[in-house]
Coordinates of C-alpha atoms in Angstrom, one line a residue:
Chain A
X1 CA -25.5 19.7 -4.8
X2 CA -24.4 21.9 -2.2
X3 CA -21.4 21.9 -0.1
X4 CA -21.0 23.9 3.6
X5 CA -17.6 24.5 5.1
X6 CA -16.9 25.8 8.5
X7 CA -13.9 25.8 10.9
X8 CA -13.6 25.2 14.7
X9 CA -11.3 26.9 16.7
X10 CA -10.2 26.0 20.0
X11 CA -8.1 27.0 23.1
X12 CA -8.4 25.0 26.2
X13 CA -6.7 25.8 29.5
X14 CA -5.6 22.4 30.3
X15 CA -3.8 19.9 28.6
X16 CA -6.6 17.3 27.9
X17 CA -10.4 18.3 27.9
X18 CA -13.5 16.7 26.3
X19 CA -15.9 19.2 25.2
X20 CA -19.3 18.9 23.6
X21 CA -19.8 20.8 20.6
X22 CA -23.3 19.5 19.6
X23 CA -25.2 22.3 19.5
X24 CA -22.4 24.2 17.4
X25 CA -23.0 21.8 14.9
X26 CA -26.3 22.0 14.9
X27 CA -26.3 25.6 14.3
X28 CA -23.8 24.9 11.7
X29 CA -25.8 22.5 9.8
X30 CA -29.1 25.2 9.9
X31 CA -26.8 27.8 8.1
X32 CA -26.4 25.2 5.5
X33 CA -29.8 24.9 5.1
X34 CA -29.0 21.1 3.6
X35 CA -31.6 18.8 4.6
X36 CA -30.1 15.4 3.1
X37 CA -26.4 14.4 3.7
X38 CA -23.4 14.0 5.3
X39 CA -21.1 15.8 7.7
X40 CA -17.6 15.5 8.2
X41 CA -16.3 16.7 11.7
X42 CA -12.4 16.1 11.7
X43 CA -9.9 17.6 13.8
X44 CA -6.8 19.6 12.0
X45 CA -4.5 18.4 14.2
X46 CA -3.0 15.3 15.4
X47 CA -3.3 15.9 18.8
X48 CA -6.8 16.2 19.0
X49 CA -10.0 13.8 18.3
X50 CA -13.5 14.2 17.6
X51 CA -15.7 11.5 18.8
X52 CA -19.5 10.7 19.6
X53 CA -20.7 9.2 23.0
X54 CA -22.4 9.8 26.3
X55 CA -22.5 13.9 28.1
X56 CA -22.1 11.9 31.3
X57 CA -19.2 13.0 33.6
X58 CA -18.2 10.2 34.8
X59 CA -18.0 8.0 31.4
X60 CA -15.7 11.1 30.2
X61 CA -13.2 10.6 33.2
X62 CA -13.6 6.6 32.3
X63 CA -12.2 7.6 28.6
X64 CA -9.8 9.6 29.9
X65 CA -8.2 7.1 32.4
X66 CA -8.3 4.3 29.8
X67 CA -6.4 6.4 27.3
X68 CA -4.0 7.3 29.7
X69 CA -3.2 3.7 30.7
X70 CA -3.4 3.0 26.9
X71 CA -0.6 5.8 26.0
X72 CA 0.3 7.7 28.9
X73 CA 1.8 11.1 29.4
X74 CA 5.1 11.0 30.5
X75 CA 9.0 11.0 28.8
X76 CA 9.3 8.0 27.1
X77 CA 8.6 8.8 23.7
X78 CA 10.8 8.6 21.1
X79 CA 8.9 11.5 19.4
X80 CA 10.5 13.4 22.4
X81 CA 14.0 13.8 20.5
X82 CA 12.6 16.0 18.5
X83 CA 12.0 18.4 21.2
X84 CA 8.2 17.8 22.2
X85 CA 6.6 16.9 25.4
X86 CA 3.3 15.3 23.5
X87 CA 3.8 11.9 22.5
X88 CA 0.9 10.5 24.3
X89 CA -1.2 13.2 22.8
X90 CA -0.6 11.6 19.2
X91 CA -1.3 8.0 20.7
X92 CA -4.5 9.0 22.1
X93 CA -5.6 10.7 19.1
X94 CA -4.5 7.6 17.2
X95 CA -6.6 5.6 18.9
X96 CA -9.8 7.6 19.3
X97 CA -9.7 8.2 16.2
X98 CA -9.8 11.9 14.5
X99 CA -13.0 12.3 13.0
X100 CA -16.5 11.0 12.4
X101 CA -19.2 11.5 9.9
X102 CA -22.6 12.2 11.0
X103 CA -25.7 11.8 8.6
X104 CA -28.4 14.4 7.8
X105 CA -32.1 13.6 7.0
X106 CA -34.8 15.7 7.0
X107 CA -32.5 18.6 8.0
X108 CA -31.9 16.7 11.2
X109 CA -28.2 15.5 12.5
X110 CA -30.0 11.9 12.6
X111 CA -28.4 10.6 15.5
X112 CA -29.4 8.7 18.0
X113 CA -31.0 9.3 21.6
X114 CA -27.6 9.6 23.4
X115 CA -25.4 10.1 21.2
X116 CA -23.4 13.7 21.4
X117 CA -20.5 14.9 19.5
X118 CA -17.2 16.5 21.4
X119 CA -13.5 17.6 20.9
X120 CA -10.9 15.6 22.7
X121 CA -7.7 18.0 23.1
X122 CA -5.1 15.8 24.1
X123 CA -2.4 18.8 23.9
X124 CA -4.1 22.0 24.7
X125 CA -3.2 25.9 25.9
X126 CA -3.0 26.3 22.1
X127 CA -5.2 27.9 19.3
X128 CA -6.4 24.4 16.6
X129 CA -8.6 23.8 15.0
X130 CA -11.9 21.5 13.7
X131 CA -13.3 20.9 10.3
X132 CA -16.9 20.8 9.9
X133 CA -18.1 20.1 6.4
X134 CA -21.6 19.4 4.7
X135 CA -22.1 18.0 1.4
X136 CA -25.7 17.0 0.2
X137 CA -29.2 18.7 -1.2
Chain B
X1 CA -28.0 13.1 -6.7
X2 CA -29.9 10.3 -4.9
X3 CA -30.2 9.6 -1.2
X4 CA -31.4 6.2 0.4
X5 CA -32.0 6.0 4.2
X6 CA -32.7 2.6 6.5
X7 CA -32.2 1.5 9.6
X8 CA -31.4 -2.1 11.1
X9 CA -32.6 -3.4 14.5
X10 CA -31.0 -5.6 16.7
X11 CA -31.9 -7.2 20.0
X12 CA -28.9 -9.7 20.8
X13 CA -29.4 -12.3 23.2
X14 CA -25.8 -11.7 25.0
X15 CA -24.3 -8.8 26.3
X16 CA -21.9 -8.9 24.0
X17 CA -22.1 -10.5 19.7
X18 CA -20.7 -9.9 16.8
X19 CA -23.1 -10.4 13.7
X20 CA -22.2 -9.9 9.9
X21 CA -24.1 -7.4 8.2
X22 CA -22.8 -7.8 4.5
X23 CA -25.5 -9.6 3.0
X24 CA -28.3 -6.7 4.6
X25 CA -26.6 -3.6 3.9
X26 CA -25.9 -5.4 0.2
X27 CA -29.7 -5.7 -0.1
X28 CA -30.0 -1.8 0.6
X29 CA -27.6 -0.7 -1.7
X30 CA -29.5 -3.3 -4.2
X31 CA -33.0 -1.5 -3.6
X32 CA -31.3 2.2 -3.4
X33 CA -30.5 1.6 -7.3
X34 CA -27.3 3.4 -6.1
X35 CA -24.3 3.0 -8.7
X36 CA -21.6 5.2 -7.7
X37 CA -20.9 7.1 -4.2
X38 CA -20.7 6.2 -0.3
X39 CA -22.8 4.0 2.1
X40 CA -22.1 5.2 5.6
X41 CA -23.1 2.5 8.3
X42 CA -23.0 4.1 11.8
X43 CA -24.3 2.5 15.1
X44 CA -27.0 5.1 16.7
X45 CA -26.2 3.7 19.9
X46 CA -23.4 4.7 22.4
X47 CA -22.1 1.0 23.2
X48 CA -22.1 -0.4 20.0
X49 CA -19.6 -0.5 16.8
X50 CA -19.3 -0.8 13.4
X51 CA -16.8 -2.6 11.6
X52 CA -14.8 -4.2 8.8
X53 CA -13.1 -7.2 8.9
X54 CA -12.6 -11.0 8.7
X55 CA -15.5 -13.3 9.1
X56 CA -13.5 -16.1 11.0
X57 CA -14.7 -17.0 14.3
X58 CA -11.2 -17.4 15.9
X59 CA -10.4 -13.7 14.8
X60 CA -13.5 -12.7 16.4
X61 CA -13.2 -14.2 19.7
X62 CA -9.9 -12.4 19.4
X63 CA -11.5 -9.3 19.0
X64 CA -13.3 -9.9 21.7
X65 CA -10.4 -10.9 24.1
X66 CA -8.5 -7.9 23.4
X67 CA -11.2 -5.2 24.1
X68 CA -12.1 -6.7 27.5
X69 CA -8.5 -6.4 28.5
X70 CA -8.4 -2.9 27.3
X71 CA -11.8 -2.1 28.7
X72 CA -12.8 -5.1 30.8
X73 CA -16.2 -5.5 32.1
X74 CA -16.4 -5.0 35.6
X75 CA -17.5 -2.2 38.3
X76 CA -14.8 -0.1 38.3
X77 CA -16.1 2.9 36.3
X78 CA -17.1 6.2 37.4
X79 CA -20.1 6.1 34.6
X80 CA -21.5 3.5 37.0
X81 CA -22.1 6.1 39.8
X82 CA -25.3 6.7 37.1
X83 CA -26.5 3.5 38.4
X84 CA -25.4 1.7 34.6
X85 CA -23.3 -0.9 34.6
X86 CA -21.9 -0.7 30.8
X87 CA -19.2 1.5 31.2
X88 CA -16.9 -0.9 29.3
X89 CA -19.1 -0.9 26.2
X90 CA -18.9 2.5 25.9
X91 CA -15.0 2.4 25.9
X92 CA -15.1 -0.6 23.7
X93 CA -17.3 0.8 21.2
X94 CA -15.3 4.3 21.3
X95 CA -12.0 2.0 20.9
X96 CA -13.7 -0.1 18.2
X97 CA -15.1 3.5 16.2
X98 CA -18.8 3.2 15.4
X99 CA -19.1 3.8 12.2
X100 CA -17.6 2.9 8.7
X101 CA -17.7 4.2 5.4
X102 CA -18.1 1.8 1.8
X103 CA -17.0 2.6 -1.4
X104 CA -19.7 2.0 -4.0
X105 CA -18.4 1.3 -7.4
X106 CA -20.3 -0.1 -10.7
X107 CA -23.3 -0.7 -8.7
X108 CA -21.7 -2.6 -6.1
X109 CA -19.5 -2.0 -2.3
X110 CA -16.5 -2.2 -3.6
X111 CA -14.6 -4.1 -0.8
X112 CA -12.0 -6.1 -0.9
X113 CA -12.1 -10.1 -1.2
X114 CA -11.8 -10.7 2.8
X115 CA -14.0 -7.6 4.1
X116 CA -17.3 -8.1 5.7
X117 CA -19.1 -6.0 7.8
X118 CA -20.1 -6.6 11.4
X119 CA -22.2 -5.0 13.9
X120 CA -20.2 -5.2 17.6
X121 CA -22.9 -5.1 20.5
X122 CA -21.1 -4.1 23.7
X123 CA -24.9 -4.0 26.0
X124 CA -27.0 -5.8 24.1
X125 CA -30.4 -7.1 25.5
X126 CA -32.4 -3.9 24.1
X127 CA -33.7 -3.2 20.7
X128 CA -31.0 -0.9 19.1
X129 CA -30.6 0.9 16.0
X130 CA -28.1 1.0 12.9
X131 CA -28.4 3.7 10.5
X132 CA -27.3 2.8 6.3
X133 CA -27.2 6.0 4.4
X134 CA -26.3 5.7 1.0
X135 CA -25.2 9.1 -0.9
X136 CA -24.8 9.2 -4.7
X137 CA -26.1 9.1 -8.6
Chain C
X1 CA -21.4 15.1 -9.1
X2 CA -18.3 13.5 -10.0
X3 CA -17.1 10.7 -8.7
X4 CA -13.4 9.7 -9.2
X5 CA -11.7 6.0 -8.4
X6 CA -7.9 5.0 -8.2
X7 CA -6.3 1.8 -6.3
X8 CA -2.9 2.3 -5.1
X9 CA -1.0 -1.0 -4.5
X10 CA 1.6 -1.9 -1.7
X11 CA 4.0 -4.9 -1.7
X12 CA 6.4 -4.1 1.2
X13 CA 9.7 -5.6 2.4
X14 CA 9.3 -5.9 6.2
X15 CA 5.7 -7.4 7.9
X16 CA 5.2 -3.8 9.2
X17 CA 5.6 -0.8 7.6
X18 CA 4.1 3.0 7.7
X19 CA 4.6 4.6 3.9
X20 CA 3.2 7.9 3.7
X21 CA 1.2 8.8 1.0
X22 CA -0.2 12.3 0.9
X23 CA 1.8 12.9 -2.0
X24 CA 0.1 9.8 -3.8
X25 CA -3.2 11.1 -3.1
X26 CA -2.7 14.9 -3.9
X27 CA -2.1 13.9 -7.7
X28 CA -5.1 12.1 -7.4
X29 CA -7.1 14.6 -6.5
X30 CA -5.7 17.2 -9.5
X31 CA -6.7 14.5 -11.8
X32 CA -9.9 14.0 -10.9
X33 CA -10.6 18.0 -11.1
X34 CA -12.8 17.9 -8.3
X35 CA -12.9 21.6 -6.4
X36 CA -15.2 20.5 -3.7
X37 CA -16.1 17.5 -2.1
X38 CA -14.6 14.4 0.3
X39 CA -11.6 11.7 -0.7
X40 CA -12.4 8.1 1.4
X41 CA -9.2 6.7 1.1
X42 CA -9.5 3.2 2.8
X43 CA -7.8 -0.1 2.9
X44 CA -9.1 -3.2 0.8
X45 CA -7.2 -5.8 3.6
X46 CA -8.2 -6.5 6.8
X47 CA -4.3 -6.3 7.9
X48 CA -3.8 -3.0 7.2
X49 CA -5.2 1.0 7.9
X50 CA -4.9 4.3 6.6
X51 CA -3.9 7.0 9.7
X52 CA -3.3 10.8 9.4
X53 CA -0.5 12.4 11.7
X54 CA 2.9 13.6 12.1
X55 CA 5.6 12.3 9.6
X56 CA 8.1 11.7 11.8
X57 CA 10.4 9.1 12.7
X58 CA 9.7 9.1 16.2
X59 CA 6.1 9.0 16.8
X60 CA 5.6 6.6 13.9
X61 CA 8.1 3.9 15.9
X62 CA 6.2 5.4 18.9
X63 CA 2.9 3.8 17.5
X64 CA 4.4 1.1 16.1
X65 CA 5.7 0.0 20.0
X66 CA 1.9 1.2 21.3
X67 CA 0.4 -1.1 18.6
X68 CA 2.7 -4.2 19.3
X69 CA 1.8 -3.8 23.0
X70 CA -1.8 -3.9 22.7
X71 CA -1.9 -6.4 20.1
X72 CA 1.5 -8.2 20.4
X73 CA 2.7 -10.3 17.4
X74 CA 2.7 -13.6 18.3
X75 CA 1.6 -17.5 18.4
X76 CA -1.5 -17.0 20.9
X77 CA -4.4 -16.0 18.5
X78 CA -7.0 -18.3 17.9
X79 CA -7.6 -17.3 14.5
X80 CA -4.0 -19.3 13.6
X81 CA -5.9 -22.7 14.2
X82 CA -6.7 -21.7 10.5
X83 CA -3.2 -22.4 9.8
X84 CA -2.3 -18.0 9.4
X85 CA 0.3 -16.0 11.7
X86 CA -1.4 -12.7 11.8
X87 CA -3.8 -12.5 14.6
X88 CA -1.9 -9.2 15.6
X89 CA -2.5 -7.9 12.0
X90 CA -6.1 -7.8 12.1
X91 CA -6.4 -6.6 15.9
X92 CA -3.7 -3.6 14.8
X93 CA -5.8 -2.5 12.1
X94 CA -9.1 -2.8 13.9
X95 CA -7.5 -0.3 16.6
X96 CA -6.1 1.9 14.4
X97 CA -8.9 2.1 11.6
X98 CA -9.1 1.2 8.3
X99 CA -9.5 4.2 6.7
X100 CA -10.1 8.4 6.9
X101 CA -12.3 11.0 4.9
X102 CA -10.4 13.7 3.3
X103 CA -12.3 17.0 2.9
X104 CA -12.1 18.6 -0.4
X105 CA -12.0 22.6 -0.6
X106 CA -11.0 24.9 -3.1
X107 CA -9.1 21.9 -5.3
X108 CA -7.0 21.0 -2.2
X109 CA -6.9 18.7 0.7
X110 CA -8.3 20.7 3.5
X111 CA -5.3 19.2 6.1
X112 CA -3.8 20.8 9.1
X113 CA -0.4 21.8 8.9
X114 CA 0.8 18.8 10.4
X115 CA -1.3 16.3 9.3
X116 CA 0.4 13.9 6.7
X117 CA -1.7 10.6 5.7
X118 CA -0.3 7.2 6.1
X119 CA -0.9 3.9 5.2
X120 CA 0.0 1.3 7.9
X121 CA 0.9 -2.3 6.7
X122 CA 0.8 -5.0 9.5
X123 CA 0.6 -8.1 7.3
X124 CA 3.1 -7.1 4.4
X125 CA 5.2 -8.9 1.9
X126 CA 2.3 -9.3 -0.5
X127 CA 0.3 -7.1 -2.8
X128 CA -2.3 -5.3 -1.1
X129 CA -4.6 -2.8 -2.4
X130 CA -6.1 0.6 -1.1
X131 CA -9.5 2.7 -2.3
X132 CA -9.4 6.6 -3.0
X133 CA -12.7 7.6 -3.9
X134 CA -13.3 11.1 -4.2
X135 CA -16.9 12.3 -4.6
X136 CA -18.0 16.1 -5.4
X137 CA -17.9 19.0 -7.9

């Protein structure tokens, strides 16, 4: 039984971006050298997401305008009291969910044809972080 | 430390079904002799979803209501500059998360008394893939 | 490989409630004595979720309002022609997700320093159960 455990960081220059980290955890997962298991990808913080879909521009920018009509940025937060500006950024985390776990065989992430892994920041221009962990043989 | 890997096609005959699952990924954990540890059940597929919940055809349609207002079939998306036509499955299966993880306990998924499993096709039409991994002793 | 299995039960007052419980699941894990590995921790009802963010006031009303928005409580479900009022319930849990994967590393939840876990009661004033199953070394 072995177990793998590496940290993201990020630090975008605008508030939201979607980026593709595929290839990172790729590489990741040939360090391990596990060939049978699971990965957990999770965002640290609750203003972020990790999710898997298409690396097509256009589907991106279709995300992003849904979430905004979903939970949009703006002042009416209650969470605001506190201080903050990002109460939409916890929403849309909320509801894209933080985290997914991707299975290994044959050393492989075995995913299918289209399917890509990326960071939603919802709150960037700020160091965070992701969790990648393996656990198998 | 055992692993057991399978994979379920469907071809629906509408764009959009739901279909229970229990009794097939049940099977799998049967032949896996799994007793204790995780089945992950994942869609492989970038329009499709995973998920638990009541299997009660009012719910359903319910389900089904509520993501087309939140993603409603229809032109308007930017993916369809591609030349697709499914951007609202993407967003529905992102909204709906495609994947789930069961609990395996005593030999069995240890669910509770109302949870079944369903696979959610957004584009269906076209053979596509479900992967059941099952991690354990 | 250890594998370690609680239930924690929830009767609450009100229909919906958010009860934190990373407490609760801490003591889990330093009974179990598992160093490295993954908790599932994941709701036995189709009426509820498990959600890690912020513990605070605001942004849990925040996605309490979000939720009753998107999935409003109310008569016009078709799943109440089975004679239940909780239509919403089930849509509200669907969106939010029924449960999260811990990681496990070094004998400690491996959280951000924000991120507090939470289960989410939609359908309450009954006994409802949730899973934590924590699988490692």
């Amino acid at each position: 039984m072995k177990f793998h455990t590496e940290y993201l960081w990020f630090n975008t220059e605008k508030r939201r971006e979607y980026i593709r980290i595929t290839e990172q955890i790729k590489s990741i997962l040939s360090a391990s050298g596990i060939k049978e298991g699971m990965m957990l990808v999770s965002a640290m913080h609750i203003t972020a997401a990790i999710y898997v879909n298409d690396n097509e521009r256009g589907i991106i920018q279709d995300l992003d305008n849904m979430l905004e009509q979903l939970a949009p940025f703006g002042p009416d937060y209650l969470h605001h009291r506190t201080g903050e500006d990002n109460g939409d950024a916890h929403l849309k985390s909320l509801l894209l969910h933080q985290q997914v776990i991707l299975p290994i065989t044959g050393g492989q992430l075995d995913l299918g044809p289209w399917q890509e892994v990326f960071y939603a920041e919802f709150d960037g221009r700020r160091r965070k972080r992701v969790i990648v962990k393996i656990m198998g043989e």
